[in-house]
mmCIF file of C-alpha atoms in Angstrom:
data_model
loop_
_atom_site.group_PDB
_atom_site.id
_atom_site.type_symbol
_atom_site.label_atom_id
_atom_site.label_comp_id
_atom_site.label_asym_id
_atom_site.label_seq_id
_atom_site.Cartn_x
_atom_site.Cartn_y
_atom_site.Cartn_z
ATOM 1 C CA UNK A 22 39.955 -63.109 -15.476
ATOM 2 C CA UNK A 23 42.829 -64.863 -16.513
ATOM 3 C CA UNK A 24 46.002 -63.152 -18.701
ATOM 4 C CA UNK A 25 44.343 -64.712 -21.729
ATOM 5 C CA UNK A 26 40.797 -63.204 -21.492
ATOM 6 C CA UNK A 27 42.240 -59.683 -20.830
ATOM 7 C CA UNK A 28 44.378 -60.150 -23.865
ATOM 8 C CA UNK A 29 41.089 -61.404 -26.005
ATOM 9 C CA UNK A 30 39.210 -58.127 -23.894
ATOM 10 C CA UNK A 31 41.607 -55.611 -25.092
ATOM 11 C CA UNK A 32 42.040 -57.341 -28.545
ATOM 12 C CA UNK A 33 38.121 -56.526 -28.973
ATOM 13 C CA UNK A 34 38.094 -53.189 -27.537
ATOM 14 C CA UNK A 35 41.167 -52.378 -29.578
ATOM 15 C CA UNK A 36 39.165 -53.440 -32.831
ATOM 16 C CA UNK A 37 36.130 -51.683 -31.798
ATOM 17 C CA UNK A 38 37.990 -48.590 -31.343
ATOM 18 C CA UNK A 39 39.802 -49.034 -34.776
ATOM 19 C CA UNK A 40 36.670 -49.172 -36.434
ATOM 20 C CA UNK A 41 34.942 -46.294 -35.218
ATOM 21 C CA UNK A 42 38.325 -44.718 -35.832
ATOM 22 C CA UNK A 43 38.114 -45.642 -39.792
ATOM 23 C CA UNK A 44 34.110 -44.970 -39.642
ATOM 24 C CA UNK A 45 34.640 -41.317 -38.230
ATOM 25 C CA UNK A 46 37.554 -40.860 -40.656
ATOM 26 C CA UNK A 47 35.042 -41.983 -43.488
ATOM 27 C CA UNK A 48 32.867 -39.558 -42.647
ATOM 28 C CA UNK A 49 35.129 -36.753 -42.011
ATOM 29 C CA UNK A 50 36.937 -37.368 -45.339
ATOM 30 C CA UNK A 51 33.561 -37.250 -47.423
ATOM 31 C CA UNK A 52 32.199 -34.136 -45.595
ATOM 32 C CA UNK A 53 35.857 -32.524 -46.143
ATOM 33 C CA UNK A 54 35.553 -33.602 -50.414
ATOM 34 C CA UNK A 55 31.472 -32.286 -50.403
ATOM 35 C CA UNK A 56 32.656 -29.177 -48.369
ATOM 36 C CA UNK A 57 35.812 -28.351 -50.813
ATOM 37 C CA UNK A 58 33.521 -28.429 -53.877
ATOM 38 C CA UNK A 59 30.740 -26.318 -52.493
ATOM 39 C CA UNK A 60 33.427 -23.888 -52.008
ATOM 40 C CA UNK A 61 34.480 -23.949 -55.539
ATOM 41 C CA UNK A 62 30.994 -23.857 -56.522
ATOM 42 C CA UNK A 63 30.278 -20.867 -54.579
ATOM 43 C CA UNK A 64 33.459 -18.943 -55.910
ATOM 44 C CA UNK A 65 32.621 -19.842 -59.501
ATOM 45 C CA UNK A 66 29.169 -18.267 -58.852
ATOM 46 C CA UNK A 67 30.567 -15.139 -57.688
ATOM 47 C CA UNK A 68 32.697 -14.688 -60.297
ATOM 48 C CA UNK A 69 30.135 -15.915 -62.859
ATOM 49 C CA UNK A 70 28.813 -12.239 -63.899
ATOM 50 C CA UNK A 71 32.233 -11.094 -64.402
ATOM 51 C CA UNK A 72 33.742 -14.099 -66.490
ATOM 52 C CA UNK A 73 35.589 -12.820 -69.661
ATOM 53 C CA UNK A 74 37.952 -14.673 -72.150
ATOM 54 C CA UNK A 75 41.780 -13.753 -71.360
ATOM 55 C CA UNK A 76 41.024 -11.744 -68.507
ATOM 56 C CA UNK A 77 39.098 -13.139 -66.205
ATOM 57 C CA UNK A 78 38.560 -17.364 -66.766
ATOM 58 C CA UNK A 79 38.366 -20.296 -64.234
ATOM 59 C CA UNK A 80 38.612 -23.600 -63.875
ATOM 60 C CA UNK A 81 38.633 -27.115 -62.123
ATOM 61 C CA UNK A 82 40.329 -30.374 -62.504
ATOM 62 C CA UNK A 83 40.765 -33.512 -60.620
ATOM 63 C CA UNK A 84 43.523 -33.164 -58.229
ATOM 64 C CA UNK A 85 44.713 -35.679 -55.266
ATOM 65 C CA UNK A 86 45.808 -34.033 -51.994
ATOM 66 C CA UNK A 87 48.692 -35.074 -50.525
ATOM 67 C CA UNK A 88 51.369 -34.521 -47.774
ATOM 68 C CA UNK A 89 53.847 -35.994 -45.442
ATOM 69 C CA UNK A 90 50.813 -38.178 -43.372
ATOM 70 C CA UNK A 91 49.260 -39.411 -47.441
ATOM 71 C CA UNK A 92 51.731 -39.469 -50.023
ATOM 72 C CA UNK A 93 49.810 -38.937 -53.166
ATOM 73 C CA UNK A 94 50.120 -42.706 -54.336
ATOM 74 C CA UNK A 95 48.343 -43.467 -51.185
ATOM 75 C CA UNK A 96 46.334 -40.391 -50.804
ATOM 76 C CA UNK A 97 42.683 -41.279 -50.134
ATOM 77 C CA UNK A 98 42.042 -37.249 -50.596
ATOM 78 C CA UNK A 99 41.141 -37.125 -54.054
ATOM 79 C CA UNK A 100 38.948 -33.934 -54.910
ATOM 80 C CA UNK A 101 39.621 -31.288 -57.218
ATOM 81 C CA UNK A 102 41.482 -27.624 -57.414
ATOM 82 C CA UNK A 103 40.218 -24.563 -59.069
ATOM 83 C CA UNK A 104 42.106 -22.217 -61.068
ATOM 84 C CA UNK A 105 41.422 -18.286 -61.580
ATOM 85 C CA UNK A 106 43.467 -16.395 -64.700
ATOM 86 C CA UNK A 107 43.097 -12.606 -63.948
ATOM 87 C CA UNK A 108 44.872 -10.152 -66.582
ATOM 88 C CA UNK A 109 46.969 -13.072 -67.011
ATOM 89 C CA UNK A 110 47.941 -13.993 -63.576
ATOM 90 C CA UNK A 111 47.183 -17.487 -62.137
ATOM 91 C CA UNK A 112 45.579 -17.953 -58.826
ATOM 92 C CA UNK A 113 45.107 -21.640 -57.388
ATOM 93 C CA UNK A 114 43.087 -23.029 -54.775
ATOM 94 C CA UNK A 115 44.973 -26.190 -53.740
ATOM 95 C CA UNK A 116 43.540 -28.727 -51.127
ATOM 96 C CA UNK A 117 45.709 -29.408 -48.178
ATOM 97 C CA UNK A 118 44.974 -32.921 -46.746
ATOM 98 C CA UNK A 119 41.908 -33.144 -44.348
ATOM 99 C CA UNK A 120 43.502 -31.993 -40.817
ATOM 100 C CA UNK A 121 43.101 -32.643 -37.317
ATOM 101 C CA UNK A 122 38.860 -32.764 -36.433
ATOM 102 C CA UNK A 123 38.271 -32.502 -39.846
ATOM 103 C CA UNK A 124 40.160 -29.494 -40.624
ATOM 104 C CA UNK A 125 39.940 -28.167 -44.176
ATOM 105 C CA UNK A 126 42.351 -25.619 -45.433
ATOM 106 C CA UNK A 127 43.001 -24.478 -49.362
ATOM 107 C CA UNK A 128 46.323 -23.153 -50.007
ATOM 108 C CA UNK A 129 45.598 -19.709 -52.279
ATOM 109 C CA UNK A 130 48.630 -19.473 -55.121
ATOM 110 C CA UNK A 131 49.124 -16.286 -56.405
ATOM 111 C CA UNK A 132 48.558 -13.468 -54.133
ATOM 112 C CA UNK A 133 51.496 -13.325 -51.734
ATOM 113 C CA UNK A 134 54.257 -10.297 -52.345
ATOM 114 C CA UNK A 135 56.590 -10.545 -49.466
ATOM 115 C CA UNK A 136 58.817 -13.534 -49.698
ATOM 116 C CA UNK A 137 57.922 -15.318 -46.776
ATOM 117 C CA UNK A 138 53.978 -15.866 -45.825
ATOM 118 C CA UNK A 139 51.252 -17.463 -47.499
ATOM 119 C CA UNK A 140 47.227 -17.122 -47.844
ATOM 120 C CA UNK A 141 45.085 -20.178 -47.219
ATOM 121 C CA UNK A 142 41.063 -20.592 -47.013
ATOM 122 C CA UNK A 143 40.400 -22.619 -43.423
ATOM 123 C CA UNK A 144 37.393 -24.081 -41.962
ATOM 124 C CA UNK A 145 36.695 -26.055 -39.072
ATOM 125 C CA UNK A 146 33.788 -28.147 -38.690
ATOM 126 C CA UNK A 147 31.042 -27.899 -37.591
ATOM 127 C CA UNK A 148 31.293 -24.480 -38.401
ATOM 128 C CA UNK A 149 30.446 -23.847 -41.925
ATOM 129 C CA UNK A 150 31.892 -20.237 -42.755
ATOM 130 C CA UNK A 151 35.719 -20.237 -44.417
ATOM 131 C CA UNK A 152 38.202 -17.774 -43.282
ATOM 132 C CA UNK A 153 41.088 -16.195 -45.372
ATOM 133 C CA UNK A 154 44.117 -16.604 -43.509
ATOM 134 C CA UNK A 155 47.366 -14.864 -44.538
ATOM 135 C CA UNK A 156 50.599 -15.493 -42.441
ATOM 136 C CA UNK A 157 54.025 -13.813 -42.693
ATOM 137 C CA UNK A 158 56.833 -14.829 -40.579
ATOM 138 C CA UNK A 159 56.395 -15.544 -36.941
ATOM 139 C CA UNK A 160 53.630 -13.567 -36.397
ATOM 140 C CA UNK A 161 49.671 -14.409 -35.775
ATOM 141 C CA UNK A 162 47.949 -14.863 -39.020
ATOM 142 C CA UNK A 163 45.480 -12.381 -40.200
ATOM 143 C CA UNK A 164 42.078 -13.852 -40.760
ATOM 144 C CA UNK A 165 39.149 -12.154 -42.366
ATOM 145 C CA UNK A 166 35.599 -13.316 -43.235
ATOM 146 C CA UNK A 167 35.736 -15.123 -46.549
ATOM 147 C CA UNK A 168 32.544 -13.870 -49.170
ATOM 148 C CA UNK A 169 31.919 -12.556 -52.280
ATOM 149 C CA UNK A 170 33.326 -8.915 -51.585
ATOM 150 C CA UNK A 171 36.451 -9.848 -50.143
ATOM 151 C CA UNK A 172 37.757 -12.502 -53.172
ATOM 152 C CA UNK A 173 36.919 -9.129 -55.504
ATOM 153 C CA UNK A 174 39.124 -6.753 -53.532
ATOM 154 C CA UNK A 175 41.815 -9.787 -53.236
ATOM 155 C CA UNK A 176 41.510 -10.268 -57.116
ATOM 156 C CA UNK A 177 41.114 -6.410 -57.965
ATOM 157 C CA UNK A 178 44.716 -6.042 -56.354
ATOM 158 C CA UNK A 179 46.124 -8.668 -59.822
ATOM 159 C CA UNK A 180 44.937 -5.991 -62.212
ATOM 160 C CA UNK A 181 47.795 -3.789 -63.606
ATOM 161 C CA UNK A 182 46.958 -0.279 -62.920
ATOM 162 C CA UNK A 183 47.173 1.968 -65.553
ATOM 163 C CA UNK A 184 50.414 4.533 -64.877
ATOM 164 C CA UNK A 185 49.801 7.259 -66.681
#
């Protein structure tokens, strides 16, 4: 094979391997958008029973996901964040962009004290269970089982206890 077929050979494989590359990335972004609003779906069923004007209310809207790889002019993320109001306190669940293997992670607004650390929802696919992750500093993060039960005691911990 001369220098000119090897350079037509690797042209090829290089454009074979650049489409599977976009394909996969297709795929992975579209189960990352259907996996983000099941999620929200979920969490808006849990709190369904409980909903109550001014004290407990939620909420969507359209929201593109950005960051350093897809700055939001370019961001092909596009997907939505939800927003709890608890005794007047905002919570957010923010999209990160789609990470490495399909990585989804939600950044969680509202519930860190200590000035450094921060709470995020992560899942990994295939697996189909989100974890709550809350870091601080250097240290490992802790991670607990994300459901029903858990969001509760997260959210009960807003509510102003009464003093007296």
């Amino acid at each position: 094979m001369d220098d000119v077929q090897q350079l037509g050979e690797m042209l090829r494989h290089y454009a074979e391997s650049e489409v599977h590359k976009k394909q996969l990335f297709e795929s992975q972004s579209a189960e990352w958008a259907t996996r983000i609003g099941e999620l929200f779906d979920q969490i808006q069923q849990w709190l369904a029973p409980v909903l109550a004007p001014h004290l407990l209310e939620v909420s969507r809207e359209a929201y593109v996901a950005s960051g350093p790889s897809a700055p939001v002019e370019t961001s092909t993320f596009k997907t939505e964040k939800l927003s709890i109001l608890i005794a007047g306190k905002p919570v957010d669940f923010v999209p990160d962009v789609m990470g490495v293997g399909g990585l989804i992670s939600v950044a969680v607004t509202g519930f860190t004290g200590a000035r450094v650390g921060s709470v995020s929802l992560v899942c990994l696919p295939p697996a189909t269970s989100w974890q709550w992750r809350k870091t601080n500093g250097l240290k490992d993060p802790d991670t607990f089982a994300f459901d029903a039960n858990f969001l509760a005691q997260q959210l009960q911990s807003l509510i102003p206890r009464d003093r007296s």
